C-alpha cells in the first residue's frame, strides 16, 4: 500500500513541477525547478522498483543535465523569458494527442498486472535464466551488458557523437585575432 | 464503485504521465524561448521514461536483482531500455545547449521570434 | 568464410573504428582518407552480400550469439540490401564530393570532426536498415540524427544554427514519439524482435494498443521524414547546411526514415492494421497533397537549394502514394521512385553546391548565363532536371511510369491525375531554372572559384547514373520488386 | 505504523520544500529548497529500503546525498561566476 501512495503523491509533485517549469519566467529558477523535477523522477523510478534507472536519472538528469542548463544560462547571461502567449493550435493538438493516449491507456493492462504480455515475453527468460547464462545476479546489468550489449555499444556511440558535436560547436579553436574578426563579419554579414 | 477505483488506481500512473507528456508537448510547440523549449523536451522525454518503467512494474515484487528470499521481480527489460534512452536524451540535450550558446553568440537573443525577426530585417 | 559470416554487422563496426580515428588524428586529409576507405568498405560489404541475399535466403546475424528473441538480431533481406547499397554508394560519392566542398564551408580545425560525424551519420542510417530489433533501430536513429544536427550547424550562414536547433527539437520529438510506439508494441507482445513481434501481434488480445503503437510510430516517422504538413523544418535545414551535408541528408536521411515506415507498416504491423483501409486513404491523400502543394511552393521559391528541398517534399508524396496503393506493385514502384529520386536529387544538390561555391550565390535569378559560362555544368543540370520531371530516357521516367502503371491497374485515377499535375509543375520549375541559366549569355556572372575535379566527378557519376539506369533499369527494378515481394510475403 | 507516519511526515516536508522552490522569492531560497528536497528524498529512499527489505537500495541513497551536495555546489558556483563562466565570453572582452 505504501508504494501506491508514494507513487501517487510523487506523481502529483511531479505534475506541479512540470506545470511550474512551463510557466515560470525566471530561467535560473526554472533550472532549479528542473533539477527538482528530475530528482523527483528518480525517486519515482525507485518506488517503481527500478533502482538502476533511478541511479542513472539522478546522476545524468539531476546532475549533468541541470548543470549543463545552468552553464548555458551562465554563458548566455539571459535570465528572463519574454511574456509567453497562449498558443491555441498547440493546446488543441495536445488535447487531441492526450485524448488518444488516454483511450489507448484504457486498453493497457493496469499497473503491476501479472498477466500483461510484457511480463510473459522475453523478460521471463531473463529473470529465470539470466543468472545461469551470464552469471550476474543483477538482471538489468545482465541484459544491458550481455543480451542487449549491442544497444549499449550504440549508446556509447551516441555519447561519442554528442561529444563530437558539442566540440564542433563550442571547442575553442586556435584562431588568430585577425582571422576571428573576419569570421565574425562573415557570420553576421549574410 | 469498486471497479472504478480499481480502474483509477491501475491507470493513474498512465494518466499522470500522459499529462506530463502533454505539458511537455505544449511547451515545445508554444514557447518561444529556446531554453524553455529544451526543458519541455526533456519533460516530454522523462514522461516516456516513466511510462516504460510503469509498464515494467509488478505488484508485490522487488527490484530485479536476484537475492535470497525473493521470488517476484519487476520486469528488467523496460529498465534496460530506459537506461539507454536516458543517456541518449542527455546527449541530445547537450547538443541542444551547445546550439543555444552559439545562437546566442550569433544573434544576441534566445527567443525564437526575435531571432526570426532579425533574419527578416537583414534580408530586406 | 569467417568474414562472410560477419558481413551483416561489418558496415556498422567499420565506422566505430573509423570515426574515433578520424576525430583523434586531427588532420583533415587523413580524416578524409579514413572516411573514404570506411565508406568504400561498407559498400563492398553490401556488394558481397548481394549474391547470398538474392539467392532468396535472408542473412541473419545474432549479436553475441544469443538466440533470436533474447538478443539483438540483424537481418539482411532484399529490402535492407536495396537500401543499404543505395546509402553506401551515396556515402562514397558524398565523401568524394566533401573533400573540396566541406573545406570551403567549414573551418579547417573542425574538418576532422565533420568527417567523423559523417561516418557516424552513415553508420546510424545503415544500422537502421540492417537491424531486426526495434529498440536497436531507435538507438541508431538517434546516432544518425545527432550526427546530422552537428553537421547542419556547421553551415556558414548563422541561420544554419537556428535551422539545426529546430531540426534537433523536431527530430527528438519524432524519435520520442517513435519510442512511445515501441513501448506500446512491447507491452502488447513482450518482445522487441521485429519478426517475433509481427507474429505475436496476430494473437494479441490488445488490438487497440497495437493500433496505438502504430499511430505513434507513424507520427514519429512522419516528423522525421518531413511529410506535408509536418515538413516545416526541412527546407531551412537543406538550405543552410553545408552543401555536402545537404547532399547526404537529401539523398539518404529522409529516405531511411521512409524505409523504416515501409518496414513497420508492411513488415511489422502488416496484419494488425492492413484490415483498416483508412490508413491507405490517409497515405494517398497525404501523398497527393504533398505532391501538389510542395510542387507549388517549389515553383514560388527563388533559392536553388530551397527549390530542391520543396521538390524533395513533393517527391516524397509520390512514394507515399505508391505505398498507399497497398500492393506489391505499388510498393516496388515506390522503391523505384525512391531510387530515382535519390540519384537525381543527389546530383542536383551536388550541382547546387558547385554553383554556390563558384558563383557565390544560390539565388536562381543570379544564375543567368550559366549555360554560356560552363556548358558541362548546364548539361548536368539538364539531365538531372529532366530525370526529376520524369522524361523518358532517364531513371525518373522509370519510377514514375511504374507508379502510374500501378495506380492505373488499381483504378486510382485521382493519384494518376495528381502525378501528372505534379510532374507538369516539376517541368515548370525545372524549366524556370534552365531558362534562367540559358538566358543572357553575355551576363557578367562570374565563376570565381574552380571547384576542383572531385566535386564534378561525384556529381557526374550521379548524373550519368540517372541516364544509365534510365536505359538499363532492369537491375534496380528487379531488386525493388524482390524487396517488395519479400515484404508482401511476410505480411 | 511508525513507518507510515514517518513517510507521511517526510512527504509533508518534501511538499514544503517544493513550495519554497516554487514561491522563491530569491534564487538562494530556491537553491536551498532544492538541497532540502534532495535530503528528503535521501530519507525517503532509506525508508523505502527498510520497508521493502532490500538494503542494497541504501547505496542509491548514498549516491543521492553525494550528488545533491555536488549539484548545489556546482549551481552556486555557476551563479557566482555568472556571465564570466566560460571562455566564450572571455574571447569577447
Tab-separated table of C-alpha atoms in Angstrom, chain C residues 4 23 45 66 114 119 141 146 159 164 182-183 195 215 217 222 268 285 301 309 329 331 356 401 409 416 421 439:
chain	number	residue	atom	x	y	z
C	4	UNK	CA	31.308	-13.651	-44.815
C	23	UNK	CA	38.420	12.682	-34.924
C	45	UNK	CA	30.201	-5.435	-47.726
C	66	UNK	CA	22.035	-15.044	-28.255
C	114	UNK	CA	32.901	16.863	-39.516
C	119	UNK	CA	30.779	8.458	-40.710
C	141	UNK	CA	18.090	6.562	-35.370
C	146	UNK	CA	22.641	13.582	-33.515
C	159	UNK	CA	20.697	30.850	-39.869
C	164	UNK	CA	19.846	22.927	-36.701
C	182	UNK	CA	7.914	0.943	-29.463
C	183	UNK	CA	6.867	0.786	-25.809
C	195	UNK	CA	9.654	-10.789	-36.732
C	215	UNK	CA	-0.176	5.534	-34.669
C	217	UNK	CA	5.430	5.098	-34.729
C	222	UNK	CA	6.216	11.373	-40.370
C	268	UNK	CA	5.710	-5.382	-38.720
C	285	UNK	CA	-4.463	11.879	-49.579
C	301	UNK	CA	10.824	29.555	-54.346
C	309	UNK	CA	14.103	20.949	-50.852
C	329	UNK	CA	3.357	-3.406	-57.421
C	331	UNK	CA	5.410	-0.649	-53.196
C	356	UNK	CA	27.257	28.155	-54.653
C	401	UNK	CA	5.938	5.099	-65.203
C	409	UNK	CA	-4.274	-1.033	-62.739
C	416	UNK	CA	-2.803	9.405	-61.641
C	421	UNK	CA	-0.185	17.556	-62.471
C	439	UNK	CA	19.265	33.231	-70.938
